Tab-separated table of C-alpha atoms and ligand atoms in Angstrom:
chain	number	residue	atom	x	y	z
A	896	UNK	CA	-10.903	21.464	-5.241
A	897	UNK	CA	-11.140	19.412	-2.095
A	898	UNK	CA	-13.749	21.661	-0.471
A	899	UNK	CA	-16.562	19.232	0.194
A	900	UNK	CA	-20.221	20.177	0.416
A	901	UNK	CA	-21.645	19.746	3.927
A	902	UNK	CA	-23.870	16.675	3.909
A	903	UNK	CA	-27.073	17.207	5.872
A	904	UNK	CA	-28.394	14.160	7.723
A	905	UNK	CA	-31.413	12.392	6.287
A	906	UNK	CA	-32.549	11.078	2.962
A	907	UNK	CA	-34.200	14.097	1.357
A	908	UNK	CA	-33.251	15.462	-2.040
A	909	UNK	CA	-30.805	18.029	-0.657
A	910	UNK	CA	-28.916	15.349	1.278
A	911	UNK	CA	-28.771	13.136	-1.804
A	912	UNK	CA	-27.597	16.033	-3.936
A	913	UNK	CA	-24.845	16.862	-1.458
A	914	UNK	CA	-23.650	13.248	-1.462
A	915	UNK	CA	-23.627	13.116	-5.246
A	916	UNK	CA	-21.709	16.392	-5.386
A	917	UNK	CA	-19.110	15.072	-2.929
A	918	UNK	CA	-18.733	11.789	-4.786
A	919	UNK	CA	-18.136	13.744	-8.001
A	920	UNK	CA	-15.575	15.950	-6.263
A	921	UNK	CA	-13.767	12.862	-4.973
A	922	UNK	CA	-13.612	11.369	-8.448
A	923	UNK	CA	-12.389	14.623	-9.909
A	924	UNK	CA	-9.763	14.953	-7.235
A	925	UNK	CA	-8.437	11.479	-7.815
A	926	UNK	CA	-8.384	12.054	-11.596
A	927	UNK	CA	-6.381	15.245	-11.101
A	928	UNK	CA	-4.073	13.359	-8.737
A	929	UNK	CA	-3.483	10.637	-11.341
A	930	UNK	CA	-2.810	13.257	-13.988
A	931	UNK	CA	-0.235	14.970	-11.763
A	932	UNK	CA	1.415	11.675	-10.980
A	933	UNK	CA	1.564	10.888	-14.684
A	934	UNK	CA	3.160	14.243	-15.516
A	935	UNK	CA	5.708	13.704	-12.785
A	936	UNK	CA	6.489	10.119	-13.879
A	937	UNK	CA	6.768	11.214	-17.508
A	938	UNK	CA	9.205	14.001	-16.605
A	939	UNK	CA	11.272	11.598	-14.576
A	940	UNK	CA	11.461	9.093	-17.440
A	941	UNK	CA	12.495	11.815	-19.858
A	942	UNK	CA	15.066	13.206	-17.495
A	943	UNK	CA	17.085	9.986	-17.315
A	944	UNK	CA	18.216	9.892	-20.959
A	945	UNK	CA	18.609	13.683	-20.984
A	946	UNK	CA	20.925	13.494	-17.981
A	947	UNK	CA	22.926	10.740	-19.700
A	948	UNK	CA	23.172	12.769	-22.846
A	949	UNK	CA	24.316	15.870	-21.021
A	950	UNK	CA	26.925	14.090	-18.885
A	951	UNK	CA	28.322	12.366	-21.899
A	952	UNK	CA	28.532	15.505	-24.037
A	953	UNK	CA	29.925	17.637	-21.223
A	954	UNK	CA	32.634	15.132	-20.557
A	955	UNK	CA	33.500	14.955	-24.248
A	956	UNK	CA	33.659	18.719	-24.550
A	957	UNK	CA	35.791	19.184	-21.417
A	958	UNK	CA	38.173	16.314	-22.047
A	959	UNK	CA	38.170	15.838	-25.800
A	960	UNK	CA	41.527	14.034	-25.669
A	961	UNK	CA	40.141	11.309	-23.351
A	962	UNK	CA	37.107	10.606	-25.496
A	963	UNK	CA	36.604	8.447	-28.483
A	964	UNK	CA	34.361	10.603	-30.675
A	965	UNK	CA	32.525	7.809	-32.529
A	966	UNK	CA	31.668	6.178	-29.190
A	967	UNK	CA	30.371	9.486	-27.794
A	968	UNK	CA	28.231	10.003	-30.874
A	969	UNK	CA	26.915	6.454	-30.722
A	970	UNK	CA	25.906	6.839	-27.087
A	971	UNK	CA	24.276	10.201	-27.845
A	972	UNK	CA	22.284	8.614	-30.660
A	973	UNK	CA	21.194	5.815	-28.357
A	974	UNK	CA	19.931	8.309	-25.755
A	975	UNK	CA	18.180	10.294	-28.476
A	976	UNK	CA	16.439	7.153	-29.747
A	977	UNK	CA	15.252	6.436	-26.258
A	978	UNK	CA	13.890	9.979	-25.841
A	979	UNK	CA	12.156	9.669	-29.158
A	980	UNK	CA	10.430	6.410	-28.274
A	981	UNK	CA	9.239	7.732	-24.915
A	982	UNK	CA	7.819	10.887	-26.512
A	983	UNK	CA	6.181	8.889	-29.327
A	984	UNK	CA	4.548	6.546	-26.801
A	985	UNK	CA	3.389	9.436	-24.611
A	986	UNK	CA	1.772	11.135	-27.592
A	987	UNK	CA	0.117	7.914	-28.671
A	988	UNK	CA	-1.214	7.367	-25.167
A	989	UNK	CA	-2.626	10.887	-25.093
A	990	UNK	CA	-4.350	10.406	-28.441
A	991	UNK	CA	-6.030	7.019	-28.054
A	992	UNK	CA	-9.616	7.282	-26.996
A	993	UNK	CA	-9.738	11.031	-27.544
A	994	UNK	CA	-9.483	10.334	-31.275
A	995	UNK	CA	-13.165	11.212	-31.638
A	996	UNK	CA	-13.944	10.288	-35.192
A	997	UNK	CA	-11.261	7.735	-36.031
A	998	UNK	CA	-12.661	5.576	-38.802
A	999	UNK	CA	-13.603	2.156	-37.496
A	1000	UNK	CA	-13.720	-0.694	-39.959
A	1001	UNK	CA	-14.548	-4.400	-39.716
A	1002	UNK	CA	-11.359	-6.253	-38.807
A	1003	UNK	CA	-10.864	-9.995	-38.772
A	1004	UNK	CA	-8.593	-10.551	-35.758
A	1005	UNK	CA	-7.294	-13.837	-37.193
A	1006	UNK	CA	-6.275	-12.198	-40.468
A	1007	UNK	CA	-4.696	-9.322	-38.563
A	1008	UNK	CA	-2.725	-11.730	-36.347
A	1009	UNK	CA	-1.648	-13.851	-39.341
A	1010	UNK	CA	-0.430	-10.740	-41.167
A	1011	UNK	CA	1.484	-9.443	-38.165
A	1012	UNK	CA	3.079	-12.816	-37.441
A	1013	UNK	CA	4.007	-13.150	-41.110
A	1014	UNK	CA	5.558	-9.701	-41.231
A	1015	UNK	CA	7.864	-10.272	-38.256
A	1016	UNK	CA	10.811	-12.550	-37.827
A	1017	UNK	CA	11.105	-14.354	-34.529
A	1018	UNK	CA	13.989	-15.958	-32.688
A	1019	UNK	CA	11.466	-18.224	-30.920
A	1020	UNK	CA	8.942	-20.814	-32.016
A	1021	UNK	CA	5.465	-19.488	-32.843
A	1022	UNK	CA	2.380	-21.622	-32.348
A	1023	UNK	CA	-0.788	-20.178	-33.786
A	1024	UNK	CA	-4.374	-21.266	-33.672
A	1025	UNK	CA	-6.512	-18.744	-35.494
A	1026	UNK	CA	-10.259	-19.340	-35.687
A	1027	UNK	CA	-12.978	-18.065	-38.011
A	1028	UNK	CA	-15.696	-15.720	-36.839
A	1029	UNK	CA	-13.631	-13.172	-34.926
A	1030	UNK	CA	-14.491	-9.963	-36.768
A	1031	UNK	CA	-14.571	-6.841	-34.627
A	1032	UNK	CA	-14.957	-3.155	-35.435
A	1033	UNK	CA	-11.871	-1.127	-34.825
A	1034	UNK	CA	-8.951	0.975	-35.871
A	1035	UNK	CA	-6.527	-1.353	-37.636
A	1036	UNK	CA	-3.381	0.585	-36.799
A	1037	UNK	CA	-4.231	0.569	-33.118
A	1038	UNK	CA	-5.011	-3.143	-32.980
A	1039	UNK	CA	-1.772	-3.932	-34.816
A	1040	UNK	CA	0.063	-1.829	-32.261
A	1041	UNK	CA	-1.669	-3.611	-29.370
A	1042	UNK	CA	-0.738	-7.046	-30.728
A	1043	UNK	CA	2.767	-5.776	-31.512
A	1044	UNK	CA	3.273	-4.670	-27.912
A	1045	UNK	CA	2.177	-8.065	-26.593
A	1046	UNK	CA	4.466	-9.870	-29.044
A	1047	UNK	CA	7.429	-7.599	-28.203
A	1048	UNK	CA	6.987	-8.404	-24.523
A	1049	UNK	CA	6.473	-12.121	-25.061
A	1050	UNK	CA	9.640	-12.247	-27.130
A	1051	UNK	CA	11.543	-10.387	-24.454
A	1052	UNK	CA	10.557	-12.909	-21.775
A	1053	UNK	CA	10.918	-16.246	-23.486
A	1054	UNK	CA	13.481	-17.869	-25.689
A	1055	UNK	CA	11.269	-20.836	-26.477
A	1056	UNK	CA	7.620	-20.578	-27.543
A	1057	UNK	CA	4.966	-17.918	-28.081
A	1058	UNK	CA	1.401	-19.103	-28.682
A	1059	UNK	CA	-1.102	-16.815	-30.419
A	1060	UNK	CA	-4.759	-17.840	-30.455
A	1061	UNK	CA	-8.006	-16.281	-31.553
A	1062	UNK	CA	-11.483	-17.651	-30.929
A	1063	UNK	CA	-15.067	-16.442	-30.584
A	1064	UNK	CA	-16.699	-16.539	-27.152
A	1065	UNK	CA	-20.441	-15.709	-27.162
A	1066	UNK	CA	-20.646	-12.117	-28.412
A	1067	UNK	CA	-16.914	-11.449	-28.051
A	1068	UNK	CA	-13.753	-12.203	-29.964
A	1069	UNK	CA	-10.728	-13.276	-27.942
A	1070	UNK	CA	-7.088	-12.974	-28.848
A	1071	UNK	CA	-4.493	-14.456	-26.527
A	1072	UNK	CA	-0.714	-14.194	-26.512
A	1073	UNK	CA	1.005	-16.694	-24.222
A	1074	UNK	CA	4.697	-17.160	-23.624
A	1075	UNK	CA	6.500	-19.745	-21.538
A	1076	UNK	CA	8.810	-17.279	-19.814
A	1077	UNK	CA	8.987	-16.144	-16.185
A	1078	UNK	CA	5.265	-15.285	-16.056
A	1079	UNK	CA	3.609	-12.557	-13.975
A	1080	UNK	CA	2.691	-13.243	-10.343
A	1081	UNK	CA	-0.973	-12.623	-9.400
A	1082	UNK	CA	-0.245	-9.495	-7.287
A	1083	UNK	CA	1.469	-7.841	-10.284
A	1084	UNK	CA	-1.190	-8.653	-12.865
A	1085	UNK	CA	-2.947	-5.275	-12.643
A	1086	UNK	CA	0.159	-3.264	-11.889
A	1087	UNK	CA	1.850	-4.134	-15.183
A	1088	UNK	CA	-0.789	-2.064	-17.018
A	1089	UNK	CA	0.111	1.098	-15.121
A	1090	UNK	CA	2.245	3.625	-16.937
A	1091	UNK	CA	5.974	3.195	-16.401
A	1092	UNK	CA	5.614	0.057	-14.293
A	1093	UNK	CA	8.481	-2.342	-14.755
A	1094	UNK	CA	8.733	-5.508	-12.730
A	1095	UNK	CA	12.194	-6.167	-14.018
A	1096	UNK	CA	13.675	-2.790	-14.584
A	1097	UNK	CA	17.154	-3.694	-15.779
A	1098	UNK	CA	15.963	-6.186	-18.352
A	1099	UNK	CA	13.162	-4.071	-19.703
A	1100	UNK	CA	15.061	-0.780	-19.908
A	1101	UNK	CA	18.041	-2.529	-21.386
A	1102	UNK	CA	15.800	-3.945	-24.065
A	1103	UNK	CA	14.578	-0.454	-24.925
A	1104	UNK	CA	11.168	-0.736	-23.237
A	1105	UNK	CA	9.503	2.530	-22.298
A	1106	UNK	CA	7.269	1.028	-19.599
A	1107	UNK	CA	4.284	2.313	-21.584
A	1108	UNK	CA	3.621	-0.666	-23.837
A	1109	UNK	CA	0.950	-2.360	-21.754
A	1110	UNK	CA	-0.654	0.939	-20.704
A	1111	UNK	CA	-1.038	1.735	-24.401
A	1112	UNK	CA	-2.312	-1.763	-25.180
A	1113	UNK	CA	-4.974	-1.583	-22.478
A	1114	UNK	CA	-5.992	1.933	-23.497
A	1115	UNK	CA	-6.515	0.676	-27.056
A	1116	UNK	CA	-8.547	-2.317	-25.843
A	1117	UNK	CA	-10.777	-0.024	-23.784
A	1118	UNK	CA	-11.199	2.484	-26.610
A	1119	UNK	CA	-12.599	-0.495	-28.569
A	1120	UNK	CA	-15.090	-1.330	-25.824
A	1121	UNK	CA	-13.012	-4.313	-24.718
A	1122	UNK	CA	-10.620	-5.463	-22.012
A	1123	UNK	CA	-7.022	-6.629	-21.762
A	1124	UNK	CA	-5.955	-8.787	-18.826
A	1125	UNK	CA	-3.295	-11.186	-17.640
A	1126	UNK	CA	-4.707	-14.607	-16.864
A	1127	UNK	CA	-3.381	-17.743	-15.212
A	1128	UNK	CA	-1.434	-20.076	-17.372
A	1129	UNK	CA	0.862	-22.883	-16.311
A	1130	UNK	CA	3.260	-22.006	-19.145
A	1131	UNK	CA	4.044	-18.378	-18.291
A	1132	UNK	CA	2.436	-15.008	-19.046
A	1133	UNK	CA	-0.898	-15.107	-20.859
A	1134	UNK	CA	-2.473	-11.862	-22.096
A	1135	UNK	CA	-6.131	-12.003	-23.079
A	1136	UNK	CA	-7.735	-9.367	-25.290
A	1137	UNK	CA	-11.528	-9.483	-25.385
A	1138	UNK	CA	-13.387	-7.309	-27.911
A	1139	UNK	CA	-17.075	-7.150	-28.819
A	1140	UNK	CA	-17.818	-8.975	-32.099
A	1141	UNK	CA	-18.879	-6.706	-34.963
A	1142	UNK	CA	-22.633	-6.751	-35.538
A	1143	UNK	CA	-23.440	-8.776	-38.669
A	1144	UNK	CA	-23.443	-6.606	-41.827
A	1145	UNK	CA	-26.950	-5.442	-42.695
B	522	ADP	P1	8.135	-2.339	-21.001
B	522	ADP	O1	8.068	-3.700	-21.625
B	522	ADP	O2	8.469	-1.261	-21.959
B	522	ADP	O3	8.896	-2.279	-19.728
B	522	ADP	P2	5.308	-2.752	-20.691
B	522	ADP	O4	4.218	-1.816	-20.277
B	522	ADP	O5	5.173	-3.392	-22.020
B	522	ADP	O6	6.644	-1.953	-20.557
B	522	ADP	O7	5.439	-3.892	-19.603
B	522	ADP	C1	5.487	-3.530	-18.236
B	522	ADP	C2	6.193	-4.606	-17.419
B	522	ADP	O8	5.376	-5.790	-17.382
B	522	ADP	C3	7.506	-5.080	-17.997
B	522	ADP	O9	8.569	-4.236	-17.631
B	522	ADP	C4	7.629	-6.455	-17.377
B	522	ADP	O10	8.121	-6.361	-16.059
B	522	ADP	C5	6.192	-6.949	-17.310
B	522	ADP	N1	5.847	-7.839	-18.447
B	522	ADP	C6	5.247	-7.455	-19.604
B	522	ADP	N2	5.083	-8.507	-20.425
B	522	ADP	C7	5.579	-9.589	-19.785
B	522	ADP	C8	5.698	-10.989	-20.115
B	522	ADP	N3	5.259	-11.473	-21.287
B	522	ADP	N4	6.254	-11.815	-19.192
B	522	ADP	C9	6.711	-11.328	-18.005
B	522	ADP	N5	6.623	-10.019	-17.640
B	522	ADP	C10	6.076	-9.160	-18.507
C-alpha cells in the first residue's frame, strides 16, 4: 500500500497527477492504520471482561468449596452485561453514517430535549432553557442517543447541576449540555471523542462506561451534517451540538 508514485519535478499534468495519487495513498494508508488501531483497541476492551469471566469461572470450578455460588454468578452476569454493552456500542458505531437510507424527519430539538429530560429521573438539579425555532432534519433515535450520552456523562461528573439549552444561531440549531463538575482541560477536548479514550479510567469504567459514548455522539452529529465539541465554560464541561436547521417546509 505504501508504494508511492515517483513525483517528477515540475508543474506539468503528470507531476500533478503523481502528487494527487500520493496524497490519496497517504490518506488511504492512514485510514487503514486507524481501522487497525480500532480493531486492536476493540479486541483489548473485549478481552478484559472475558478474562475476568474466565478467571472467575475457573476458580469456581476448581475450588467449588471456597466459592459462594450466588456471588460467582452475580460477577459473571456483571461481566456479561459489560461485554454486551461494548458489543452493542461497537455495532452502533459501525452502523451510523453507513445507514444509507435511514428515514430523516423534521425534529424539534427543544421538544426532543424536553421529552428526554421528562423521561429520566435525575439525582441532580436540571436547568433547562429550550427555545423555539430549532427544528432540524434527522433520525430521532440517533439524536435521542446522542443527548442521552451527554446526559449520562454530565450526571457522572457532577452531583449538583446540569444545564440543557437549545437556541437557534443563524442557519443552525444549537443544543448544549453543561455540568458543573471537574470539566475537561483544553488539551483533552478533542481526545475525549476518540474511541475508548477515558481521562479518568477508574471512575468511568466503574460506572459502566464503554469509552465509546462520545465517539458515538460525534459520529451521529457528523452523520447529520453537524458538529459536536467541548467548549470553554467556567462551570465545568460544556458540550455543544450544532446542526443545520431544517429548510422551511414547502
Ligand atoms: P465513557 O463515559 O464511557 O468513559 P465517553 O466517550 O462518553 O466514554 O467519554 C470519554 C471520556 O471523556 C470519559 O471517560 C471522561 O474522562 C471524559 N468526559 C466525558 N464527559 C465528561 C464530563 N461531562 N465531564 C468531565 N469529563 C468527561
